[in-house]
PDB file of C-alpha atoms in Angstrom:
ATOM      1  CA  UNK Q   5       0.000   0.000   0.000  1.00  0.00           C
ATOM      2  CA  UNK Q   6       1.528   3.096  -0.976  1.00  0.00           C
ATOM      3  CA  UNK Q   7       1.915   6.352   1.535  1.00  0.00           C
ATOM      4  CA  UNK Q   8      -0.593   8.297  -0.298  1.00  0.00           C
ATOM      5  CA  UNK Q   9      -3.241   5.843  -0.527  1.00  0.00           C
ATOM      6  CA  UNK Q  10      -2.816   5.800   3.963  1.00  0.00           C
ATOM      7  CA  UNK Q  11      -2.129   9.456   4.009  1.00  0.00           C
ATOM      8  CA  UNK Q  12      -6.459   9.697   1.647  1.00  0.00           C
ATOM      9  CA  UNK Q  13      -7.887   7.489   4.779  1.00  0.00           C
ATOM     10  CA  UNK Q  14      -5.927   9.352   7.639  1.00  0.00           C
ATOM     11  CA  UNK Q  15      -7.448  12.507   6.030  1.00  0.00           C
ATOM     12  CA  UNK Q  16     -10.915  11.241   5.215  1.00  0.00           C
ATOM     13  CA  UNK Q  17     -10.902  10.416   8.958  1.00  0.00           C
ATOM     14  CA  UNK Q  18      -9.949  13.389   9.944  1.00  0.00           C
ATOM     15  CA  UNK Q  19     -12.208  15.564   7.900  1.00  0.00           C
ATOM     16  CA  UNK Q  20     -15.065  13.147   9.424  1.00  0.00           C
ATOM     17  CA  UNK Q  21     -14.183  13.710  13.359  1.00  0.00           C
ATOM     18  CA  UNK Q  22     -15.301  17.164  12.652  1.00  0.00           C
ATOM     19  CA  UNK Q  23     -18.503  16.232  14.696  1.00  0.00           C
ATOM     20  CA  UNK Q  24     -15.816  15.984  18.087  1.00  0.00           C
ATOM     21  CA  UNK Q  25     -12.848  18.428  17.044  1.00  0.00           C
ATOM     22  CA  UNK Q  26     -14.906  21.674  16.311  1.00  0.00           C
ATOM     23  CA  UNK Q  27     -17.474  21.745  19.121  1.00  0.00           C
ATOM     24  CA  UNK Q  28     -13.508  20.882  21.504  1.00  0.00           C
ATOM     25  CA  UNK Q  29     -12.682  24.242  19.657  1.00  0.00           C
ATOM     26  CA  UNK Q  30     -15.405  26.268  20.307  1.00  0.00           C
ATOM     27  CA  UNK Q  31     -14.945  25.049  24.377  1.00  0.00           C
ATOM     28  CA  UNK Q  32     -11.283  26.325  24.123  1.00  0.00           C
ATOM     29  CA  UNK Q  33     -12.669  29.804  22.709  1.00  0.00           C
ATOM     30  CA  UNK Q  34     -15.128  30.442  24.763  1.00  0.00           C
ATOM     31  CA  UNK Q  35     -12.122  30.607  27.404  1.00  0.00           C
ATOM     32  CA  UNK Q  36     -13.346  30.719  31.155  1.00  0.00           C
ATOM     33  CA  UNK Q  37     -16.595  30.536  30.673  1.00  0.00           C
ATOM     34  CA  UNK Q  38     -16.365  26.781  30.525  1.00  0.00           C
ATOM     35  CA  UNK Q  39     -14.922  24.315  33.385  1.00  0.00           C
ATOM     36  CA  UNK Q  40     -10.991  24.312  33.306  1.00  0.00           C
ATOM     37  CA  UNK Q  41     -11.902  20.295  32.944  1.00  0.00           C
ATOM     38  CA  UNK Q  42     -13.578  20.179  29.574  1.00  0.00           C
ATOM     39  CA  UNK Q  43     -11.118  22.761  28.187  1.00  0.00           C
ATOM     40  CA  UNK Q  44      -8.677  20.209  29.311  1.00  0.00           C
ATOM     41  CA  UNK Q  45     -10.327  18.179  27.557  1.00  0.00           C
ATOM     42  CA  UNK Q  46     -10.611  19.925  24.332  1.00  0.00           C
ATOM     43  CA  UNK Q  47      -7.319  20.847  24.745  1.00  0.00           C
ATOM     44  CA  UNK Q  48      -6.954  16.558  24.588  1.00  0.00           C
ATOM     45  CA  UNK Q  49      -9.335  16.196  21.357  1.00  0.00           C
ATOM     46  CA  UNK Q  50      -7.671  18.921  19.326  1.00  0.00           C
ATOM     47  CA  UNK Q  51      -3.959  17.242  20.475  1.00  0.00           C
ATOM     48  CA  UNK Q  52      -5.425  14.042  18.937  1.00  0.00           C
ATOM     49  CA  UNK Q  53      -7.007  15.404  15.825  1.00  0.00           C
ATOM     50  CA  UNK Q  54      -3.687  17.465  15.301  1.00  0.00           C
ATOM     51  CA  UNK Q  55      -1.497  14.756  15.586  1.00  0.00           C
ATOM     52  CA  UNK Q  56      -3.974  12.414  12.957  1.00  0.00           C
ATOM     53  CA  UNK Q  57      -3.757  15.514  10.660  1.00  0.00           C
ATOM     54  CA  UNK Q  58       0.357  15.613  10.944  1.00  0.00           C
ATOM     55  CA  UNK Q  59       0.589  11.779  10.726  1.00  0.00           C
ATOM     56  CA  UNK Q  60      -1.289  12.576   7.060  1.00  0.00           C
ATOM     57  CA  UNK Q  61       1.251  15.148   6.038  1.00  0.00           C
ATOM     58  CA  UNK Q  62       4.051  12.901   6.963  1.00  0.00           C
ATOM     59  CA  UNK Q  63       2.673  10.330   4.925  1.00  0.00           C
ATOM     60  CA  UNK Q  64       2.939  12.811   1.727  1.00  0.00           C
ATOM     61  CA  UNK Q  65       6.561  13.235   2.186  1.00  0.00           C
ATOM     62  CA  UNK Q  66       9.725  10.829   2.180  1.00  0.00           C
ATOM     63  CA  UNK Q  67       9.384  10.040   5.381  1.00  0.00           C
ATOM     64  CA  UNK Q  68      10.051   6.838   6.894  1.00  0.00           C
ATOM     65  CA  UNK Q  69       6.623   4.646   8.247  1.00  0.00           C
ATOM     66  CA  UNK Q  70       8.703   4.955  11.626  1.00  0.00           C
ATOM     67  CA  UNK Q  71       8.484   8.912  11.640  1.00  0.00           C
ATOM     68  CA  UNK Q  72       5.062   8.595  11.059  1.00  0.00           C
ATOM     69  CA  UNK Q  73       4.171   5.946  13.853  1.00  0.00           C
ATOM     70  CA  UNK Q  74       6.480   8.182  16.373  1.00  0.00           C
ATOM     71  CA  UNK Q  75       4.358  11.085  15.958  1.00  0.00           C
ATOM     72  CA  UNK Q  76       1.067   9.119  16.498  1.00  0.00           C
ATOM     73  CA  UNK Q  77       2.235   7.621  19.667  1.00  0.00           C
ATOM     74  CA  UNK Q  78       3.138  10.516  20.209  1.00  0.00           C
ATOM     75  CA  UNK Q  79      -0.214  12.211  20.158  1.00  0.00           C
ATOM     76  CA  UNK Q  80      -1.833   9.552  21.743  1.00  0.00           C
ATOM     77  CA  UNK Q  81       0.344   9.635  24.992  1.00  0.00           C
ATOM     78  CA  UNK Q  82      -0.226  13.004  24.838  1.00  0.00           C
ATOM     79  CA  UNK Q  83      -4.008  12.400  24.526  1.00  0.00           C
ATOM     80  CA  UNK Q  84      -4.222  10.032  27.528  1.00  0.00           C
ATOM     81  CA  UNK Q  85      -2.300  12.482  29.551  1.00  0.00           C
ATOM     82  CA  UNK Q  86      -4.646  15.144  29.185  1.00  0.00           C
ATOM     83  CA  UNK Q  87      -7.425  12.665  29.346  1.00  0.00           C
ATOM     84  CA  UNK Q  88      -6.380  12.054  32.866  1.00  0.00           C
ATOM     85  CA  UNK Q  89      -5.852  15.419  33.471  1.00  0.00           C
ATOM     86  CA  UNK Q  90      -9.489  16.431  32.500  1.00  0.00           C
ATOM     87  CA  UNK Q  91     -10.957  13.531  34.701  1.00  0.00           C
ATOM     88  CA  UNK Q  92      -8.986  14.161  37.494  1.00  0.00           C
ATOM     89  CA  UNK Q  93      -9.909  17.965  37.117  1.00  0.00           C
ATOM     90  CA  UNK Q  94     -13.716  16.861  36.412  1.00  0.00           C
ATOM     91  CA  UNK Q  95     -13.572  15.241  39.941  1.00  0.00           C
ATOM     92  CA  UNK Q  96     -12.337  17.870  41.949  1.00  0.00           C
ATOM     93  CA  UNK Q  97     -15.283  20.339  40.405  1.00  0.00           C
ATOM     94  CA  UNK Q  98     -17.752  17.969  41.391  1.00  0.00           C
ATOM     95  CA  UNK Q  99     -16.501  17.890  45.153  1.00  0.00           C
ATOM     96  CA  UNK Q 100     -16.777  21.678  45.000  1.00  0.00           C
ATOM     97  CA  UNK Q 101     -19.811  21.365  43.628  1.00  0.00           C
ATOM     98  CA  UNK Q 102     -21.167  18.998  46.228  1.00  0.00           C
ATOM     99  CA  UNK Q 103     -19.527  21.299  49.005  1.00  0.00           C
ATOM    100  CA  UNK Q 104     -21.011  24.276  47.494  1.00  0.00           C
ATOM    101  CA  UNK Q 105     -24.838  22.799  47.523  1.00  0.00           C
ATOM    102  CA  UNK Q 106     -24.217  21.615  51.147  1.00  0.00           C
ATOM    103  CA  UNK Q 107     -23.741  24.920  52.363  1.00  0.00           C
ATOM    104  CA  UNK Q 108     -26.447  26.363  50.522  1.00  0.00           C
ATOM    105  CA  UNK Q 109     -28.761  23.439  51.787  1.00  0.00           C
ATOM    106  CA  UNK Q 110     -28.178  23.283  55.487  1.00  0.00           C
ATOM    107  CA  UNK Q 111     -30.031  20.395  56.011  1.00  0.00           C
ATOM    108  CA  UNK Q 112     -28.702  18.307  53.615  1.00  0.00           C
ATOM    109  CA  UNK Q 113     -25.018  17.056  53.399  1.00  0.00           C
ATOM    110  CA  UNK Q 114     -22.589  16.651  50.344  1.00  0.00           C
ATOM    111  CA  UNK Q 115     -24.188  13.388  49.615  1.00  0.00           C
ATOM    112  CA  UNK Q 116     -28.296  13.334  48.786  1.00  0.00           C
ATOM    113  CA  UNK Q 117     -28.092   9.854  50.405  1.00  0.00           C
ATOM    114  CA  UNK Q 118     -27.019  11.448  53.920  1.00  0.00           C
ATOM    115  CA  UNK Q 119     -29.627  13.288  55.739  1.00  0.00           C
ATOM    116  CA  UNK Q 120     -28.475  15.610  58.787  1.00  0.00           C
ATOM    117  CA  UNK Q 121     -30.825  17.150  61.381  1.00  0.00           C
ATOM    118  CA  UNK Q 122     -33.699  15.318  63.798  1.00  0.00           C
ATOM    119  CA  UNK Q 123     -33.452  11.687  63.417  1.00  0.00           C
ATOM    120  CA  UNK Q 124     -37.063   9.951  63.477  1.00  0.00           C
ATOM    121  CA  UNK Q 125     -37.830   8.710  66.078  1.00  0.00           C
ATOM    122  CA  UNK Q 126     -38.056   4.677  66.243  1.00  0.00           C
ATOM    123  CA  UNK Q 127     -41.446   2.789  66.091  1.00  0.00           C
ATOM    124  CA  UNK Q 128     -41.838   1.807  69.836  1.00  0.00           C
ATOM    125  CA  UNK Q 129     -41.897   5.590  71.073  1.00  0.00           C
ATOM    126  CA  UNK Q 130     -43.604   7.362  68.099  1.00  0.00           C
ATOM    127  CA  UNK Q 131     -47.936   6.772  68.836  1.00  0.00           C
ATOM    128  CA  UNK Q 132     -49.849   5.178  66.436  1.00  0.00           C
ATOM    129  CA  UNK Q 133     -51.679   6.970  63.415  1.00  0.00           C
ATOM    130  CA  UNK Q 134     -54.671   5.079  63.384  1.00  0.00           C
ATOM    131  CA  UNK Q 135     -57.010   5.794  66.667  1.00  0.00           C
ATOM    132  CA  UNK Q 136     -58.059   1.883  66.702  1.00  0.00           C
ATOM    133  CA  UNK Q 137     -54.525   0.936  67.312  1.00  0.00           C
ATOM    134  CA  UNK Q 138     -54.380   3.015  70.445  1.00  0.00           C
ATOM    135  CA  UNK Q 139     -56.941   0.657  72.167  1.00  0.00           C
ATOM    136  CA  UNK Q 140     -55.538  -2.453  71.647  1.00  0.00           C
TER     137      UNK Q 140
END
């Protein structure tokens, strides 16, 4: 298979992930107002995209295969990295998030599954509902 026939799919591909690598691009300019995570993120997808789009440029020249495969892993350990980054970041905005909506709801800790305030009290001391259970 010759370079240029790879270096037609690489491209074809790349012109197709449009639907992930312009949206990443319109995150990254509309600058802080968006979470530092999913401009990490972007940041991630346009690394990726980028590095697709150079690996079909390389393939147009004289290049070795080797050059070509060094700058994909390349931009996929880059990838990964800010992956991790962006998850990592995603989960400390969350925490905030939580601590932020406990203070604004007293009663109500960082998790919706904790309650805090008057426990109920248990079945023995609390009277009964119906009046024909307090006769028996």
């Amino acid at each position: 298979m010759s370079h240029g026939v790879m270096a037609l799919g690489v491209t074809a591909v790349c012109l197709a992930g449009n639907v992930w690598y312009l949206p990443a691009y319109v995150d990254l300019r509309a600058g802080q107002d968006r979470p530092r995570s999913r401009r990490a993120a972007a940041v991630g997808v346009l690394t990726g995209w980028g590095s697709a789009a150079l690996a079909a440029l390389l393939l147009l020249t004289p290049v070795p295969l080797t050059a070509v495969a060094v700058v994909a892993a390349t931009g996929a350990a880059a990838v990964g990295s800010l992956g991790v980054v962006g998850r990592l970041r995603r989960v400390r905005e969350r925490r905030e998030t939580a601590a932020f909506t406990a203070a604004l709801a007293p009663g109500r800790g960082p998790s919706p599954h904790r309650v805090r305030g008057p426990r109920p009290k248990p079945a023995r001391n609390r009277a009964p509902a119906d009046p024909a259970e307090r006769d028996h």
